[in-house]
Amino acid sequence: MTDTLHAAAIDILKINDRGSYTVPTKGLYPFQWNWDSCLTALGQRHFDADRALTEIETLFAHQWPCGMVPHIIFHELDDGYFPGPDVWDCRRPVPTSGITQPPVAGFALARLLESAPDLDTRARPLLARITAWHRWFHATRDPARTGLVALIHPWESGRDNSVDWDIPFERVPTEGIAPYTRRDTQHADPAHRPTKEQYDRYIWLVERFRGLEWQTDKLHDASPFQVVDPGFNAILIRSCLDLAALCDRMGAVELAQENRAMAEAGLAALGALWSEAHGQYLCLDRITGGLIDSPSSGGVLAAFAPIPAEHATRIAATIEGHGTRFRVASHAPGTEGFDAKRYWRGPVWLVVNYMIADGLERAGCADAAARITRSSLDLIRTSGFAEYYDPLTGEALGGTQFTWTAAMVLELLSMEG
Ligand code: GLC
């Protein structure tokens, strides 16, 4: 059974491989996505480490001069996706979107090179490039130097329509946007996708940033949506730390110090997002200055960073308390906004499970980590390689033959082994 799963996962990664990058799944997502690619490389390393490094190199070949790494690279034209390159209008040699995604590249590169140290020399230029991205975050998304960076569009979180964004999103207008036709609802069940009102707000923000010609140092202050996501910041902190260790190993002392300083600033500030009542971290609305009362997986994913041990233990108990057949639900069941089937408002996503399990394991919560790993693999055995799953029934939802799900299966199988 394990061998069959392993082989099936590799097949999916190959089916979605476009040579130098991998699409998340054909049809629904026909381009290269930022954090998908980095996590995909972790799957590819189990059968082709060279190809895995190419995945990350291709992404960074499209880094902007300011340091930002865009969330989508439109390598080829495909009008099956909205919003396409003409809506973003970022004027890059190869069209890209103008916002970013969770910075998991530093972590992924370090993990890839652990199992493929012969790629060190080839990977070396990425140390400075990834550091430049981390520096860009701190410079443009934390102008007041709090230590934590803000998202200016929900899509940056990777948890596109989480309940976390509902309240701050009310500040984003819907008037005046150009008429458009969604394409996602032609590929997937509209009842499992974001609503029209949410979509109007996503597009309003894109138009606002485009009006400022994507000058990334101006967008934070110009956005009515500025949210500090604990999961996103944990990924940045972890990437800074793992990249620093890699820089040390390769003798890049200054880059190591710079990454470590950014991680320390983030870790020192993260504690302010802890909620004792919820037993997890919460998002911070930077415009109001208040925590957002929404127990989503972003606040659980914070365990990916080296948070205090007592917080990791509480988070493990919080997941247990969800009481779902499959874990980890992207929003706490039984709380307001939970929807077992709608995208990031309840369903289970394997990439998030993987990072939570990895963090809990490192924090000494080995049993909790093993339960997440086992539950994730059970889901695949029950329902195949879907985009996301109903935590109550295990039903497969969204796209099929999904790349990062397959990549995570290879990682989880090796963790279990
Ligand atoms: C959706 C997800 C996002 C992912 C993308 C491609 O937009 O919310 O996290 O990167 O699909 O898989």
mmCIF file of N, CA and C and ligand atoms in Angstrom, residues 24 29 33-36 71 81 101 155 157-161 193 343-344 349 387 402 404, ligand 1:
data_model
loop_
_atom_site.group_PDB
_atom_site.id
_atom_site.type_symbol
_atom_site.label_atom_id
_atom_site.label_comp_id
_atom_site.label_asym_id
_atom_site.label_seq_id
_atom_site.Cartn_x
_atom_site.Cartn_y
_atom_site.Cartn_z
ATOM 1 N N PRO A 24 0.151 23.551 -10.161
ATOM 2 C CA PRO A 24 -0.532 22.913 -9.020
ATOM 3 C C PRO A 24 -1.487 21.793 -9.467
ATOM 4 N N TYR A 29 -5.391 25.600 -12.098
ATOM 5 C CA TYR A 29 -4.200 26.431 -11.823
ATOM 6 C C TYR A 29 -3.096 26.138 -12.844
ATOM 7 N N TRP A 33 2.908 28.622 -9.051
ATOM 8 C CA TRP A 33 2.577 29.316 -7.797
ATOM 9 C C TRP A 33 3.767 29.221 -6.858
ATOM 10 N N ASN A 34 3.988 30.298 -6.130
ATOM 11 C CA ASN A 34 5.174 30.471 -5.296
ATOM 12 C C ASN A 34 5.349 29.374 -4.234
ATOM 13 N N TRP A 35 4.457 29.322 -3.243
ATOM 14 C CA TRP A 35 4.719 28.368 -2.151
ATOM 15 C C TRP A 35 4.421 26.947 -2.582
ATOM 16 N N ASP A 36 3.536 26.795 -3.583
ATOM 17 C CA ASP A 36 3.332 25.448 -4.131
ATOM 18 C C ASP A 36 4.661 24.899 -4.641
ATOM 19 N N HIS A 71 3.490 35.854 -6.356
ATOM 20 C CA HIS A 71 2.753 34.633 -5.999
ATOM 21 C C HIS A 71 2.434 33.773 -7.210
ATOM 22 N N TYR A 81 -7.782 31.114 -16.530
ATOM 23 C CA TYR A 81 -7.582 31.568 -15.155
ATOM 24 C C TYR A 81 -7.880 33.062 -15.046
ATOM 25 N N GLN A 101 3.523 35.461 -1.537
ATOM 26 C CA GLN A 101 2.912 34.309 -0.849
ATOM 27 C C GLN A 101 3.824 33.871 0.299
ATOM 28 N N TRP A 155 -4.887 36.769 -0.539
ATOM 29 C CA TRP A 155 -4.228 35.730 -1.333
ATOM 30 C C TRP A 155 -2.769 35.555 -0.930
ATOM 31 N N SER A 157 -1.667 35.210 1.978
ATOM 32 C CA SER A 157 -1.584 34.268 3.102
ATOM 33 C C SER A 157 -1.497 32.831 2.620
ATOM 34 N N GLY A 158 -1.945 32.581 1.372
ATOM 35 C CA GLY A 158 -2.081 31.207 0.901
ATOM 36 C C GLY A 158 -3.366 30.574 1.410
ATOM 37 N N ARG A 159 -4.001 31.208 2.408
ATOM 38 C CA ARG A 159 -5.275 30.708 2.950
ATOM 39 C C ARG A 159 -6.358 31.681 2.485
ATOM 40 N N ASP A 160 -6.597 31.639 1.185
ATOM 41 C CA ASP A 160 -7.274 32.725 0.473
ATOM 42 C C ASP A 160 -8.532 33.307 1.130
ATOM 43 N N ASN A 161 -9.481 32.453 1.477
ATOM 44 C CA ASN A 161 -10.758 33.003 1.962
ATOM 45 C C ASN A 161 -11.016 32.621 3.419
ATOM 46 N N ARG A 193 -16.166 27.356 -3.127
ATOM 47 C CA ARG A 193 -15.238 28.441 -3.482
ATOM 48 C C ARG A 193 -15.644 29.739 -2.781
ATOM 49 N N TYR A 343 -13.375 25.727 0.831
ATOM 50 C CA TYR A 343 -11.990 26.192 0.689
ATOM 51 C C TYR A 343 -11.257 26.303 2.038
ATOM 52 N N TRP A 344 -10.842 27.480 2.468
ATOM 53 C CA TRP A 344 -10.040 27.598 3.695
ATOM 54 C C TRP A 344 -10.876 27.872 4.931
ATOM 55 N N TRP A 349 -5.938 20.813 4.619
ATOM 56 C CA TRP A 349 -4.948 20.972 3.537
ATOM 57 C C TRP A 349 -3.658 20.277 3.981
ATOM 58 N N GLU A 387 -7.190 18.530 -3.754
ATOM 59 C CA GLU A 387 -6.656 19.831 -3.338
ATOM 60 C C GLU A 387 -6.867 20.015 -1.829
ATOM 61 N N PHE A 402 -3.519 16.646 -7.379
ATOM 62 C CA PHE A 402 -2.950 17.907 -6.921
ATOM 63 C C PHE A 402 -1.478 17.774 -6.545
ATOM 64 N N TRP A 404 0.909 19.639 -4.809
ATOM 65 C CA TRP A 404 1.538 19.751 -3.493
ATOM 66 C C TRP A 404 1.013 18.698 -2.528
HETATM 67 C C1 GLC B 1 -5.223 28.499 -3.980
HETATM 68 C C2 GLC B 1 -4.676 28.379 -2.568
HETATM 69 C C3 GLC B 1 -3.234 28.835 -2.540
HETATM 70 C C4 GLC B 1 -2.434 28.040 -3.565
HETATM 71 C C5 GLC B 1 -3.084 28.086 -4.955
HETATM 72 C C6 GLC B 1 -2.441 27.107 -5.930
HETATM 73 O O1 GLC B 1 -5.251 29.817 -4.408
HETATM 74 O O2 GLC B 1 -5.441 29.103 -1.670
HETATM 75 O O3 GLC B 1 -2.678 28.666 -1.265
HETATM 76 O O4 GLC B 1 -1.137 28.523 -3.630
HETATM 77 O O5 GLC B 1 -4.435 27.745 -4.858
HETATM 78 O O6 GLC B 1 -2.493 25.806 -5.438
#
